[in-house]
Amino acid sequence: ELLGATKRINVNIQDADGLSPLHHAALSGNKELISLLLEAQAAVDIKDHKGMRPLHYAAWQGKTEPMKMLLKTGSSVNGQSEEGQIPLHLSAQHGHYDGSEMLLQHQSNPCISDAAGKTPLDFACEFGRVAVVQLLLSSNMCAAMLEPKPSDPNGVSPLHLAAKNGHIDVIRLLIQAGIDINRQSECGTALHQAALCGKTEVVRLLLDVRVRNTLSQTALDIVNQFTTTQASREIKQLLRDASAAMQVRALKDYCNNYDLTSLNIKAGDIITVHSPHFATIVKYFLMLSYTVIPSFLLWGFCPYLGLLFLFKYMFCGIS
């Protein structure tokens, strides 16, 4: 009634926080109010003191009908707030699947980063919004979203954020989408993050103790330095067990025609020894010269030692 009064009201008047009546209507999801205000020429993209438009508030609340009305009236789907966030950032962060889908259908750009360097995918991964993560990864911009962001000086990826918070299902989706699990940030890989934060199941999934961060620390180094919880003790054991594995590279071809069960190896092949005890013994014997005791003599005396000297003769590249 006031909107139709003889003395016309300023429909775009703002309160102390810069919120207009349309902001409040979008926040509450009141379709009737939104319709009345838009008919009265309310500015659809009016900004509050944080640069937030009514569409930001509707997306934050996951109100699809109000979002549809605002978009139909011409609201900017990629308009950024003072913090650099578009409505899709807020919708993804709060796990609103339908709202996020609507914004993408209206050409929202999921690769836009906010002032902190985070994309909508980053927020969805950080807060464990599995359905929204799946939605974003199914878009035609999936590959671009998984690439390192020049706008983020820390080099943090969606995988780092998911690993830090223990979102195992999100991590599986990211791995399936082809994200680089060894990507480095200033704090190391996602494995470093998971180890530091005590996310045991994530560590099991990402385990790769040969990766080091920019300070040449392994994930085990970080756990030893910063954590003392029960979860960290279990993670320490996982990392110790994995670190006992050893890789060697063949220097030349080897084939035993007299034993059909033996390994046939070509120069350049990499062999991984997983047994912690055997790996330790191999490392010790590889420090010896293989000319001290010819390996063919050892086969008759001790096949195990013979195998070790064969390793010395055939391989290099201990890691």
mmCIF file of C-alpha atoms in Angstrom:
data_model
loop_
_atom_site.group_PDB
_atom_site.id
_atom_site.type_symbol
_atom_site.label_atom_id
_atom_site.label_comp_id
_atom_site.label_asym_id
_atom_site.label_seq_id
_atom_site.Cartn_x
_atom_site.Cartn_y
_atom_site.Cartn_z
ATOM 1 C CA GLU A 1 0.000 0.000 0.000
ATOM 2 C CA LEU A 2 2.807 2.368 0.819
ATOM 3 C CA LEU A 3 4.348 1.738 -2.573
ATOM 4 C CA GLY A 4 1.176 3.029 -4.236
ATOM 5 C CA ALA A 5 0.756 6.019 -1.928
ATOM 6 C CA THR A 6 0.451 9.520 -3.381
ATOM 7 C CA LYS A 7 3.672 10.600 -1.739
ATOM 8 C CA ARG A 8 6.036 8.175 -3.390
ATOM 9 C CA ILE A 9 8.409 6.234 -1.115
ATOM 10 C CA ASN A 10 12.077 5.775 -2.007
ATOM 11 C CA VAL A 11 12.043 2.069 -2.755
ATOM 12 C CA ASN A 12 15.845 1.936 -2.804
ATOM 13 C CA ILE A 13 16.473 3.553 0.581
ATOM 14 C CA GLN A 14 19.211 1.773 2.537
ATOM 15 C CA ASP A 15 19.717 1.154 6.254
ATOM 16 C CA ALA A 16 22.896 1.546 8.318
ATOM 17 C CA ASP A 17 24.362 -1.608 6.755
ATOM 18 C CA GLY A 18 23.464 -0.543 3.246
ATOM 19 C CA LEU A 19 20.611 -3.021 2.974
ATOM 20 C CA SER A 20 17.658 -2.048 0.820
ATOM 21 C CA PRO A 21 14.119 -3.466 1.149
ATOM 22 C CA LEU A 22 14.933 -5.770 -1.765
ATOM 23 C CA HIS A 23 17.963 -7.131 0.131
ATOM 24 C CA HIS A 24 15.703 -8.007 3.054
ATOM 25 C CA ALA A 25 13.062 -9.572 0.815
ATOM 26 C CA ALA A 26 15.711 -11.702 -0.943
ATOM 27 C CA LEU A 27 17.174 -12.779 2.392
ATOM 28 C CA SER A 28 13.808 -13.880 3.718
ATOM 29 C CA GLY A 29 12.799 -15.478 0.426
ATOM 30 C CA ASN A 30 9.468 -13.636 0.306
ATOM 31 C CA LYS A 31 8.419 -13.904 -3.352
ATOM 32 C CA GLU A 32 5.433 -11.598 -2.994
ATOM 33 C CA LEU A 33 7.544 -8.815 -1.524
ATOM 34 C CA ILE A 34 10.209 -9.253 -4.181
ATOM 35 C CA SER A 35 7.576 -9.026 -6.901
ATOM 36 C CA LEU A 36 6.080 -5.845 -5.398
ATOM 37 C CA LEU A 37 9.459 -4.187 -5.011
ATOM 38 C CA LEU A 38 10.592 -5.055 -8.522
ATOM 39 C CA GLU A 39 7.301 -3.706 -9.945
ATOM 40 C CA ALA A 40 7.987 -0.491 -8.040
ATOM 41 C CA GLN A 41 11.330 -0.164 -9.849
ATOM 42 C CA ALA A 42 13.579 -1.366 -7.029
ATOM 43 C CA ALA A 43 17.197 -1.529 -8.210
ATOM 44 C CA VAL A 44 17.849 -5.230 -8.733
ATOM 45 C CA ASP A 45 21.624 -4.921 -8.331
ATOM 46 C CA ILE A 46 21.771 -2.396 -5.506
ATOM 47 C CA LYS A 47 24.819 -3.041 -3.278
ATOM 48 C CA ASP A 48 25.078 -2.983 0.503
ATOM 49 C CA HIS A 49 28.190 -1.780 2.328
ATOM 50 C CA LYS A 50 29.938 -5.101 1.588
ATOM 51 C CA GLY A 51 29.142 -4.958 -2.109
ATOM 52 C CA MET A 52 26.503 -7.675 -1.755
ATOM 53 C CA ARG A 53 23.534 -7.589 -4.122
ATOM 54 C CA PRO A 54 20.079 -9.066 -3.399
ATOM 55 C CA LEU A 55 21.057 -12.087 -5.530
ATOM 56 C CA HIS A 56 23.958 -12.774 -3.159
ATOM 57 C CA TYR A 57 21.534 -13.026 -0.244
ATOM 58 C CA ALA A 58 19.075 -15.221 -2.118
ATOM 59 C CA ALA A 59 21.935 -17.539 -3.158
ATOM 60 C CA TRP A 60 23.269 -17.612 0.416
ATOM 61 C CA GLN A 61 19.872 -18.846 1.624
ATOM 62 C CA GLY A 62 19.395 -21.231 -1.308
ATOM 63 C CA LYS A 63 16.114 -19.586 -2.305
ATOM 64 C CA THR A 64 15.687 -20.712 -5.917
ATOM 65 C CA GLU A 65 12.406 -18.931 -6.705
ATOM 66 C CA PRO A 66 13.649 -15.533 -5.484
ATOM 67 C CA MET A 67 16.897 -16.191 -7.377
ATOM 68 C CA LYS A 68 14.911 -16.909 -10.542
ATOM 69 C CA MET A 69 12.930 -13.665 -10.164
ATOM 70 C CA LEU A 70 16.075 -11.586 -9.654
ATOM 71 C CA LEU A 71 17.898 -13.220 -12.556
ATOM 72 C CA LYS A 72 14.884 -12.723 -14.833
ATOM 73 C CA THR A 73 14.901 -9.025 -13.948
ATOM 74 C CA GLY A 74 18.538 -8.775 -15.011
ATOM 75 C CA SER A 75 20.622 -9.283 -11.877
ATOM 76 C CA SER A 76 24.308 -9.821 -12.611
ATOM 77 C CA VAL A 77 25.089 -13.500 -12.105
ATOM 78 C CA ASN A 78 28.832 -12.801 -11.896
ATOM 79 C CA GLY A 79 28.683 -9.543 -9.935
ATOM 80 C CA GLN A 80 31.347 -9.595 -7.202
ATOM 81 C CA SER A 81 31.119 -8.318 -3.641
ATOM 82 C CA GLU A 82 33.865 -6.313 -1.920
ATOM 83 C CA GLU A 83 35.441 -9.659 -0.986
ATOM 84 C CA GLY A 84 35.325 -10.744 -4.619
ATOM 85 C CA GLN A 85 32.571 -13.300 -4.166
ATOM 86 C CA ILE A 86 29.877 -13.993 -6.736
ATOM 87 C CA PRO A 87 26.536 -15.585 -5.758
ATOM 88 C CA LEU A 88 27.895 -19.008 -6.747
ATOM 89 C CA HIS A 89 30.546 -18.749 -4.018
ATOM 90 C CA LEU A 90 27.833 -18.454 -1.364
ATOM 91 C CA SER A 91 25.576 -21.095 -2.875
ATOM 92 C CA ALA A 92 28.457 -23.598 -3.132
ATOM 93 C CA GLN A 93 29.779 -22.860 0.360
ATOM 94 C CA HIS A 94 26.397 -23.604 1.929
ATOM 95 C CA GLY A 95 25.747 -26.703 -0.167
ATOM 96 C CA HIS A 96 22.738 -25.441 -2.127
ATOM 97 C CA TYR A 97 22.673 -27.816 -5.084
ATOM 98 C CA ASP A 98 19.569 -26.428 -6.839
ATOM 99 C CA GLY A 99 20.694 -22.844 -6.414
ATOM 100 C CA SER A 100 24.190 -23.631 -7.717
ATOM 101 C CA GLU A 101 22.726 -25.467 -10.703
ATOM 102 C CA MET A 102 20.477 -22.499 -11.522
ATOM 103 C CA LEU A 103 23.401 -20.064 -11.369
ATOM 104 C CA LEU A 104 25.496 -22.285 -13.662
ATOM 105 C CA GLN A 105 22.587 -22.480 -16.107
ATOM 106 C CA HIS A 106 22.598 -18.671 -16.177
ATOM 107 C CA GLN A 107 26.304 -18.679 -17.130
ATOM 108 C CA SER A 108 27.836 -18.160 -13.708
ATOM 109 C CA ASN A 109 31.605 -18.553 -14.039
ATOM 110 C CA PRO A 110 32.888 -21.161 -11.539
ATOM 111 C CA CYS A 111 36.498 -20.148 -12.178
ATOM 112 C CA ILE A 112 36.117 -16.680 -10.636
ATOM 113 C CA SER A 113 38.269 -16.324 -7.513
ATOM 114 C CA ASP A 114 37.456 -14.106 -4.555
ATOM 115 C CA ALA A 115 39.907 -11.772 -2.834
ATOM 116 C CA ALA A 116 41.406 -14.722 -0.933
ATOM 117 C CA GLY A 117 41.980 -16.650 -4.171
ATOM 118 C CA LYS A 118 39.145 -19.144 -3.619
ATOM 119 C CA THR A 119 36.724 -20.353 -6.281
ATOM 120 C CA PRO A 120 33.236 -21.772 -5.644
ATOM 121 C CA LEU A 121 34.789 -25.254 -5.961
ATOM 122 C CA ASP A 122 37.274 -24.401 -3.220
ATOM 123 C CA PHE A 123 34.434 -23.475 -0.858
ATOM 124 C CA ALA A 124 32.435 -26.602 -1.713
ATOM 125 C CA CYS A 125 35.497 -28.777 -1.064
ATOM 126 C CA GLU A 126 36.465 -26.960 2.125
ATOM 127 C CA PHE A 127 32.998 -27.411 3.643
ATOM 128 C CA GLY A 128 32.433 -30.940 2.321
ATOM 129 C CA ARG A 129 29.508 -30.157 0.013
ATOM 130 C CA VAL A 130 29.730 -33.417 -1.925
ATOM 131 C CA ALA A 131 26.729 -32.906 -4.237
ATOM 132 C CA VAL A 132 27.812 -29.390 -5.191
ATOM 133 C CA VAL A 133 31.384 -30.570 -5.795
ATOM 134 C CA GLN A 134 30.034 -33.252 -8.112
ATOM 135 C CA LEU A 135 27.905 -30.647 -9.906
ATOM 136 C CA LEU A 136 30.833 -28.274 -10.429
ATOM 137 C CA LEU A 137 33.160 -31.041 -11.602
ATOM 138 C CA SER A 138 30.567 -32.138 -14.167
ATOM 139 C CA SER A 139 30.596 -28.703 -15.811
ATOM 140 C CA ASN A 140 32.531 -28.024 -18.998
ATOM 141 C CA MET A 141 34.986 -25.891 -17.003
ATOM 142 C CA CYS A 142 36.127 -28.749 -14.787
ATOM 143 C CA ALA A 143 39.710 -28.843 -16.123
ATOM 144 C CA ALA A 144 40.137 -25.093 -15.617
ATOM 145 C CA MET A 145 38.876 -25.317 -12.024
ATOM 146 C CA LEU A 146 41.488 -27.951 -11.189
ATOM 147 C CA GLU A 147 44.403 -25.933 -12.550
ATOM 148 C CA PRO A 148 46.614 -23.884 -10.190
ATOM 149 C CA LYS A 149 45.240 -20.361 -9.681
ATOM 150 C CA PRO A 150 47.654 -17.464 -10.349
ATOM 151 C CA SER A 151 45.502 -15.353 -8.006
ATOM 152 C CA ASP A 152 46.330 -17.574 -5.024
ATOM 153 C CA PRO A 153 49.888 -16.833 -3.810
ATOM 154 C CA ASN A 154 49.770 -19.798 -1.411
ATOM 155 C CA GLY A 155 49.064 -22.353 -4.157
ATOM 156 C CA VAL A 156 46.282 -24.022 -2.173
ATOM 157 C CA SER A 157 44.130 -26.391 -4.254
ATOM 158 C CA PRO A 158 40.627 -27.774 -3.627
ATOM 159 C CA LEU A 159 42.369 -31.006 -2.613
ATOM 160 C CA HIS A 160 44.354 -29.244 0.114
ATOM 161 C CA LEU A 161 41.146 -27.779 1.548
ATOM 162 C CA ALA A 162 39.278 -31.092 1.468
ATOM 163 C CA ALA A 163 42.239 -32.972 2.978
ATOM 164 C CA LYS A 164 42.668 -30.452 5.788
ATOM 165 C CA ASN A 165 39.043 -30.948 6.820
ATOM 166 C CA GLY A 166 38.879 -34.706 6.301
ATOM 167 C CA HIS A 167 36.275 -34.744 3.512
ATOM 168 C CA ILE A 168 37.123 -38.176 2.116
ATOM 169 C CA ASP A 169 34.232 -38.372 -0.391
ATOM 170 C CA VAL A 170 35.167 -34.998 -1.843
ATOM 171 C CA ILE A 171 38.777 -36.142 -2.175
ATOM 172 C CA ARG A 172 37.702 -39.226 -4.108
ATOM 173 C CA LEU A 173 35.708 -37.037 -6.515
ATOM 174 C CA LEU A 174 38.697 -34.751 -7.055
ATOM 175 C CA ILE A 175 41.024 -37.670 -7.712
ATOM 176 C CA GLN A 176 38.538 -39.161 -10.181
ATOM 177 C CA ALA A 177 38.394 -35.783 -11.933
ATOM 178 C CA GLY A 178 42.167 -35.897 -12.398
ATOM 179 C CA ILE A 179 43.495 -33.390 -9.870
ATOM 180 C CA ASP A 180 47.233 -33.519 -9.215
ATOM 181 C CA ILE A 181 47.528 -35.131 -5.777
ATOM 182 C CA ASN A 182 51.156 -34.005 -5.496
ATOM 183 C CA ARG A 183 50.541 -30.311 -6.111
ATOM 184 C CA GLN A 184 52.585 -28.197 -3.739
ATOM 185 C CA SER A 185 51.428 -25.244 -1.685
ATOM 186 C CA GLU A 186 53.687 -23.329 0.692
ATOM 187 C CA CYS A 187 52.687 -25.926 3.326
ATOM 188 C CA GLY A 188 53.355 -28.943 1.115
ATOM 189 C CA THR A 189 50.932 -31.358 -0.484
ATOM 190 C CA ALA A 190 47.439 -32.390 0.541
ATOM 191 C CA LEU A 191 49.102 -35.290 2.369
ATOM 192 C CA HIS A 192 51.050 -32.827 4.508
ATOM 193 C CA GLN A 193 47.818 -31.024 5.372
ATOM 194 C CA ALA A 194 45.975 -34.223 6.260
ATOM 195 C CA ALA A 195 48.864 -35.471 8.402
ATOM 196 C CA LEU A 196 49.154 -32.194 10.295
ATOM 197 C CA CYS A 197 45.412 -32.031 10.959
ATOM 198 C CA GLY A 198 45.150 -35.668 12.093
ATOM 199 C CA LYS A 199 42.927 -36.906 9.243
ATOM 200 C CA THR A 200 43.902 -40.580 9.310
ATOM 201 C CA GLU A 201 41.591 -41.843 6.564
ATOM 202 C CA VAL A 202 42.724 -39.087 4.247
ATOM 203 C CA VAL A 203 46.342 -40.014 4.926
ATOM 204 C CA ARG A 204 45.557 -43.626 4.005
ATOM 205 C CA LEU A 205 44.125 -42.437 0.690
ATOM 206 C CA LEU A 206 46.816 -39.948 -0.221
ATOM 207 C CA LEU A 207 49.845 -41.683 1.212
ATOM 208 C CA ASP A 208 52.986 -40.714 -0.668
ATOM 209 C CA VAL A 209 55.804 -40.064 1.788
ATOM 210 C CA ARG A 210 58.336 -39.352 -0.955
ATOM 211 C CA VAL A 211 56.703 -35.969 -1.583
ATOM 212 C CA ARG A 212 58.293 -33.120 0.337
ATOM 213 C CA ASN A 213 57.217 -29.529 0.918
ATOM 214 C CA THR A 214 59.202 -26.382 0.189
ATOM 215 C CA LEU A 215 61.109 -26.814 3.465
ATOM 216 C CA SER A 216 62.125 -30.372 2.447
ATOM 217 C CA GLN A 217 59.857 -31.829 5.128
ATOM 218 C CA THR A 218 57.977 -35.069 4.657
ATOM 219 C CA ALA A 219 54.484 -35.484 6.021
ATOM 220 C CA LEU A 220 56.033 -37.516 8.853
ATOM 221 C CA ASP A 221 58.365 -34.613 9.706
ATOM 222 C CA ILE A 222 55.384 -32.276 10.092
ATOM 223 C CA VAL A 223 53.426 -34.715 12.255
ATOM 224 C CA ASN A 224 56.445 -35.257 14.503
ATOM 225 C CA GLN A 225 56.983 -31.520 14.835
ATOM 226 C CA PHE A 226 53.476 -30.303 15.580
ATOM 227 C CA THR A 227 51.133 -33.012 16.850
ATOM 228 C CA THR A 228 50.861 -35.348 19.831
ATOM 229 C CA THR A 229 47.289 -36.658 19.599
ATOM 230 C CA GLN A 230 46.199 -40.285 19.300
ATOM 231 C CA ALA A 231 45.256 -39.649 15.655
ATOM 232 C CA SER A 232 48.747 -38.331 14.946
ATOM 233 C CA ARG A 233 50.340 -41.436 16.512
ATOM 234 C CA GLU A 234 48.376 -43.654 14.162
ATOM 235 C CA ILE A 235 49.319 -41.457 11.216
ATOM 236 C CA LYS A 236 52.985 -41.583 12.239
ATOM 237 C CA GLN A 237 52.922 -45.365 12.079
ATOM 238 C CA LEU A 238 51.233 -45.298 8.666
ATOM 239 C CA LEU A 239 53.900 -42.950 7.348
ATOM 240 C CA ARG A 240 56.743 -44.973 8.856
ATOM 241 C CA ASP A 241 55.418 -48.164 7.298
ATOM 242 C CA ALA A 242 55.089 -46.525 3.911
ATOM 243 C CA SER A 243 58.514 -44.889 4.098
ATOM 244 C CA ALA A 244 60.158 -48.303 4.462
ATOM 245 C CA ALA A 245 59.374 -49.028 0.807
ATOM 246 C CA MET A 246 62.303 -48.550 -1.547
ATOM 247 C CA GLN A 247 62.505 -47.990 -5.296
ATOM 248 C CA VAL A 248 65.417 -49.055 -7.499
ATOM 249 C CA ARG A 249 66.012 -48.598 -11.229
ATOM 250 C CA ALA A 250 67.617 -51.263 -13.431
ATOM 251 C CA LEU A 251 70.904 -50.269 -15.028
ATOM 252 C CA LYS A 252 70.859 -53.118 -17.553
ATOM 253 C CA ASP A 253 68.698 -55.939 -18.870
ATOM 254 C CA TYR A 254 68.462 -59.162 -16.881
ATOM 255 C CA CYS A 255 66.890 -62.473 -17.863
ATOM 256 C CA ASN A 256 67.350 -65.935 -16.301
ATOM 257 C CA ASN A 257 66.496 -68.473 -18.998
ATOM 258 C CA TYR A 258 66.982 -71.347 -16.556
ATOM 259 C CA ASP A 259 64.285 -70.199 -14.144
ATOM 260 C CA LEU A 260 60.876 -69.467 -15.656
ATOM 261 C CA THR A 261 59.658 -67.953 -12.369
ATOM 262 C CA SER A 262 62.370 -65.290 -12.211
ATOM 263 C CA LEU A 263 61.845 -61.633 -13.021
ATOM 264 C CA ASN A 264 62.759 -60.482 -16.514
ATOM 265 C CA ILE A 265 64.012 -56.919 -16.207
ATOM 266 C CA LYS A 266 64.917 -54.313 -18.790
ATOM 267 C CA ALA A 267 67.217 -51.342 -18.282
ATOM 268 C CA GLY A 268 65.255 -48.424 -16.866
ATOM 269 C CA ASP A 269 62.582 -50.562 -15.162
ATOM 270 C CA ILE A 270 61.668 -49.399 -11.650
ATOM 271 C CA ILE A 271 61.101 -51.994 -8.937
ATOM 272 C CA THR A 272 59.455 -51.144 -5.602
ATOM 273 C CA VAL A 273 60.367 -53.183 -2.515
ATOM 274 C CA HIS A 274 57.455 -52.976 -0.061
ATOM 275 C CA SER A 275 58.685 -55.196 2.782
ATOM 276 C CA PRO A 276 60.106 -52.912 5.499
ATOM 277 C CA HIS A 277 62.647 -55.489 6.716
ATOM 278 C CA PHE A 278 63.784 -56.528 3.260
ATOM 279 C CA ALA A 279 64.040 -52.915 2.140
ATOM 280 C CA THR A 280 66.279 -52.111 5.117
ATOM 281 C CA ILE A 281 68.540 -55.093 4.365
ATOM 282 C CA VAL A 282 68.695 -54.186 0.682
ATOM 283 C CA LYS A 283 69.694 -50.609 1.519
ATOM 284 C CA TYR A 284 72.503 -51.904 3.752
ATOM 285 C CA PHE A 285 73.898 -54.350 1.213
ATOM 286 C CA LEU A 286 73.644 -51.878 -1.635
ATOM 287 C CA MET A 287 76.223 -49.768 0.195
ATOM 288 C CA LEU A 288 78.706 -52.612 -0.290
ATOM 289 C CA SER A 289 80.614 -53.200 -3.486
ATOM 290 C CA TYR A 290 79.147 -56.074 -5.487
ATOM 291 C CA THR A 291 82.712 -57.025 -6.462
ATOM 292 C CA VAL A 292 83.533 -58.069 -2.878
ATOM 293 C CA ILE A 293 81.656 -61.366 -3.145
ATOM 294 C CA PRO A 294 80.534 -62.532 -6.583
ATOM 295 C CA SER A 295 76.796 -62.967 -6.481
ATOM 296 C CA PHE A 296 76.894 -66.275 -8.342
ATOM 297 C CA LEU A 297 78.825 -67.822 -5.416
ATOM 298 C CA LEU A 298 76.234 -66.593 -2.985
ATOM 299 C CA TRP A 299 73.365 -68.277 -4.817
ATOM 300 C CA GLY A 300 74.606 -71.656 -3.606
ATOM 301 C CA PHE A 301 75.436 -70.428 -0.134
ATOM 302 C CA CYS A 302 72.515 -68.129 0.508
ATOM 303 C CA PRO A 303 69.994 -67.270 -2.204
ATOM 304 C CA TYR A 304 68.785 -64.337 -0.119
ATOM 305 C CA LEU A 305 72.240 -62.741 -0.088
ATOM 306 C CA GLY A 306 72.655 -63.583 -3.724
ATOM 307 C CA LEU A 307 69.528 -61.650 -4.510
ATOM 308 C CA LEU A 308 70.858 -58.676 -2.581
ATOM 309 C CA PHE A 309 74.082 -58.594 -4.563
ATOM 310 C CA LEU A 310 72.108 -59.002 -7.756
ATOM 311 C CA PHE A 311 70.214 -55.853 -6.696
ATOM 312 C CA LYS A 312 73.527 -54.056 -6.256
ATOM 313 C CA TYR A 313 74.656 -55.175 -9.671
ATOM 314 C CA MET A 314 71.404 -54.498 -11.515
ATOM 315 C CA PHE A 315 69.881 -51.417 -9.869
ATOM 316 C CA CYS A 316 70.435 -47.862 -8.724
ATOM 317 C CA GLY A 317 68.240 -44.966 -7.560
ATOM 318 C CA ILE A 318 67.503 -45.682 -3.896
ATOM 319 C CA SER A 319 64.737 -43.413 -2.591
#
